[in-house]
Amino acid sequence: FGPVRLERNDASAVGLESRKALALLCYVVAQAGPVARPHLVDLFWGDLPEERGRHNLRRVLSNIGASLPGWLYVDRHTVAFAGGADAWVDAIEVTRLRARGDPDTLAAAVDLMGGDYLADLWLDDCPDFETWLVIEREHWRQRAAEMLGRLIATHTETGDYGRARGYAERLVALDSWREEGHRELMRLLALSGERSAALAQFETARRALAEELGVEPSRETVALAEQIRSGELA
């Protein structure tokens, strides 16, 4: 999450030969199982003759193997992430923590998600990889929103509005056009006795929706604002 970093245990940076080598490594690590070598050739060198693409794949795999020994399992037909105790990946750790599902591990998971998935990685000459990356980023945003929603609900139920508000603010920052985050923040501000701030948040939501989507707030959001304005929710 965020800009891609490859580091050894001593925090020294690991360099690969190219952005495409880094993208290929990230793609393989993200897959649930082995990836066919012809698929990688098509994904990253689909604009080249097949033999040239296969040659480039061999060179990149050799570079990754030299820089990160043991990270990939490579045979004649497939490439896979080998994993192991000496390989730590934030996205894999988030998946593990999310599966446990208790508030402490969910909090640790969202804390690891410090930015968009592979935020600074792009390849203009690989449209299929770019399509995959856009889809993956949206999937991770949805997972983040789901975990933040669970944390907001947990802390709201226990009356810890301060912590719940912190997660609601992160939900709004994740995507300012998602009304759920604005509604949660409005509700929590009202429950904390900050009615003016809650109504100001409604106006913030209205502006975000107008600027980004060209729409007005939904009936649900408007109804919540009216409840807060009338003092019904306090």
C-alpha positions as MATLAB code, in Angstrom:
seq = 'FGPVRLERNDASAVGLESRKALALLCYVVAQAGPVARPHLVDLFWGDLPEERGRHNLRRVLSNIGASLPGWLYVDRHTVAFAGGADAWVDAIEVTRLRARGDPDTLAAAVDLMGGDYLADLWLDDCPDFETWLVIEREHWRQRAAEMLGRLIATHTETGDYGRARGYAERLVALDSWREEGHRELMRLLALSGERSAALAQFETARRALAEELGVEPSRETVALAEQIRSGELA';
ca = [
       0.000    0.000    0.000;
       1.285    3.427   -0.915;
       4.513    3.739   -2.914;
       6.079    0.309   -3.467;
       9.077   -0.426   -1.252;
      11.339   -3.463   -1.330;
      13.580   -3.731    1.722;
      15.819   -6.303    3.321;
      15.773   -7.035    7.048;
      18.432   -4.380    7.610;
      16.146   -1.796    5.905;
      18.447   -1.474    2.901;
      16.590   -0.967   -0.356;
      16.312   -3.731   -2.939;
      16.577   -2.529   -6.530;
      15.246   -4.293   -9.609;
      16.283   -3.678  -13.187;
      13.126   -1.831  -14.243;
       9.637   -0.681  -13.307;
       8.317   -3.597  -15.352;
      10.307   -6.066  -13.241;
       8.802   -4.528  -10.100;
       5.298   -4.676  -11.594;
       5.736   -8.342  -12.550;
       6.918   -9.222   -9.040;
       3.948   -7.408   -7.471;
       1.528   -9.121   -9.851;
       2.852  -12.611   -9.068;
       2.846  -11.961   -5.318;
      -0.790  -10.807   -5.541;
      -2.003  -14.020   -7.183;
      -3.496  -16.894   -5.222;
      -1.427  -19.507   -7.059;
       1.054  -20.116   -9.863;
       0.877  -17.931  -12.980;
       1.499  -19.418  -16.433;
       4.590  -18.028  -18.086;
       2.781  -17.337  -21.405;
       0.262  -15.224  -19.465;
       3.077  -13.087  -18.033;
       4.566  -12.673  -21.504;
       1.202  -11.518  -22.871;
       0.580   -9.228  -19.905;
       3.919   -7.414  -19.941;
       5.291   -7.874  -23.480;
       2.194   -8.474  -25.551;
       3.311   -5.893  -28.104;
       6.537   -7.792  -28.889;
       7.211  -10.940  -30.932;
       6.682  -14.027  -28.772;
      10.338  -15.065  -28.649;
      11.408  -11.571  -27.601;
       8.763  -11.573  -24.886;
       9.912  -14.931  -23.539;
      13.516  -13.673  -23.517;
      12.508  -10.563  -21.562;
      10.606  -12.701  -19.051;
      13.644  -14.927  -18.470;
      15.850  -11.871  -17.934;
      13.411  -10.268  -15.470;
      12.960  -13.506  -13.509;
      16.736  -13.854  -13.282;
      16.996  -10.281  -11.990;
      14.300  -10.882   -9.343;
      15.911  -14.173   -8.309;
      19.296  -12.485   -7.840;
      17.832   -9.538   -5.909;
      15.350  -11.525   -3.785;
      16.572  -15.119   -3.530;
      13.827  -17.596   -2.693;
      10.902  -15.203   -3.204;
       9.660  -16.803   -6.426;
       9.256  -20.414   -7.407;
       9.972  -20.747  -11.130;
       9.710  -23.776  -13.363;
       9.387  -24.269  -17.111;
       5.685  -23.521  -17.148;
       4.758  -21.308  -14.187;
       5.911  -18.625  -11.764;
       4.636  -18.406   -8.174;
       5.268  -16.486   -4.985;
       7.182  -18.833   -2.701;
       6.271  -17.005    0.507;
       8.121  -18.296    3.529;
       9.009  -16.854    6.905;
      11.596  -14.477    5.449;
       9.142  -12.752    3.098;
       6.708  -10.165    4.528;
       4.119   -8.382    2.369;
       1.745   -5.810    3.828;
      -1.227   -6.858    1.674;
      -0.855  -10.484    2.772;
      -0.674   -9.369    6.405;
      -3.813   -7.241    5.976;
      -5.662  -10.256    4.557;
      -4.589  -12.376    7.541;
      -5.638   -9.744   10.081;
      -8.949   -9.063    8.332;
      -9.815  -12.765    8.472;
      -9.465  -12.758   12.272;
     -11.970   -9.919   12.461;
     -11.718   -8.723   16.081;
     -11.435   -4.946   16.668;
      -7.722   -4.968   17.514;
      -6.701   -6.905   14.408;
      -9.022   -4.855   12.185;
      -7.417   -1.692   13.564;
      -3.971   -3.102   12.836;
      -5.080   -4.028    9.316;
      -6.380   -0.564    8.414;
      -3.243    1.002    9.911;
      -1.165   -1.003    7.433;
      -3.189    0.355    4.499;
      -1.290    3.625    4.193;
      -2.353    4.634    0.710;
      -3.673    3.211   -2.520;
      -2.633   -0.290   -3.551;
       0.665   -0.063   -5.497;
       0.121    3.689   -5.528;
       3.071    4.781   -7.677;
       3.134    1.845  -10.085;
       1.950    2.205  -13.665;
       2.960    0.876  -17.077;
       1.739    2.878  -20.051;
       2.625    0.127  -22.526;
       0.781   -2.661  -20.645;
      -2.965   -1.906  -20.827;
      -4.051   -5.302  -19.464;
      -1.839   -4.843  -16.403;
      -3.255   -1.337  -15.926;
      -6.800   -2.724  -16.078;
      -5.929   -5.352  -13.456;
      -4.377   -2.663  -11.256;
      -7.449   -0.410  -11.408;
      -9.675   -3.342  -10.393;
      -7.346   -4.378   -7.565;
      -7.187   -0.850   -6.192;
     -10.985   -0.661   -6.078;
     -11.201   -4.078   -4.401;
      -8.790   -2.942   -1.680;
     -10.691    0.319   -1.211;
     -13.876   -1.683   -0.695;
     -12.134   -3.927    1.843;
     -10.816   -0.867    3.665;
     -14.292    0.705    3.720;
     -15.796   -2.537    5.050;
     -13.223   -2.791    7.871;
     -13.597    0.887    8.779;
     -17.369    0.423    8.879;
     -17.010   -2.477   11.301;
     -14.682   -0.463   13.540;
     -17.055    2.524   13.508;
     -19.973    0.278   14.497;
     -17.997   -1.419   17.279;
     -16.832    1.812   18.916;
     -20.215    3.518   18.456;
     -21.921    0.626   20.253;
     -19.530    0.937   23.191;
     -19.970    4.720   23.331;
     -16.383    5.461   22.318;
     -17.411    8.197   19.886;
     -13.908    9.679   19.691;
     -12.352    6.540   18.233;
     -15.386    5.944   16.052;
     -15.055    9.472   14.647;
     -11.418    8.882   13.820;
     -12.355    5.887   11.698;
     -15.275    7.787   10.133;
     -12.879   10.558    9.105;
     -10.660    7.937    7.475;
     -13.690    6.533    5.667;
     -14.504    9.987    4.282;
     -10.861   10.494    3.251;
     -10.859    7.134    1.478;
     -13.454    8.322   -1.048;
     -15.113   11.677   -0.453;
     -18.020   10.773   -2.767;
     -19.098    7.752   -0.658;
     -22.022    9.015    1.397;
     -21.751    6.292    4.051;
     -18.641    7.910    5.507;
     -20.228   11.342    5.636;
     -23.361    9.937    7.298;
     -21.334    8.102    9.931;
     -19.357   11.253   10.701;
     -22.514   13.391   10.833;
     -24.158   10.907   13.210;
     -21.120   10.693   15.493;
     -20.719   14.479   15.656;
     -24.388   14.788   16.588;
     -24.112   12.082   19.241;
     -21.107   13.940   20.659;
     -23.191   17.103   21.018;
     -21.611   18.904   18.063;
     -24.728   19.632   16.016;
     -23.210   22.569   14.108;
     -20.210   20.469   13.085;
     -22.539   17.647   12.007;
     -24.521   20.014    9.774;
     -21.275   21.470    8.393;
     -20.276   17.905    7.493;
     -23.536   17.580    5.560;
     -22.567   20.646    3.504;
     -19.123   19.128    2.920;
     -20.816   15.987    1.620;
     -23.095   18.044   -0.633;
     -20.101   19.854   -2.177;
     -18.120   16.634   -2.682;
     -21.024   14.923   -4.436;
     -21.671   17.958   -6.649;
     -18.008   18.339   -7.628;
     -17.177   14.668   -8.177;
     -20.441   13.142   -9.392;
     -22.686   16.079  -10.227;
     -25.471   14.782   -7.942;
     -27.295   15.831   -4.792;
     -27.114   13.860   -1.500;
     -29.413   10.849   -1.245;
     -32.700   10.913    0.635;
     -31.088    8.958    3.457;
     -28.379   11.579    3.929;
     -30.848   14.471    3.699;
     -33.151   12.770    6.230;
     -30.255   12.338    8.653;
     -29.376   16.038    8.309;
     -32.994   16.938    9.103;
     -32.952   14.699   12.182;
     -29.819   16.453   13.390;
     -31.167   19.929   12.599;
     -34.384   19.268   14.522;
     -32.549   17.852   17.521;
     -34.088   14.437   17.018;
     -30.637   12.854   16.962;
     -28.586   14.018   19.914;
];
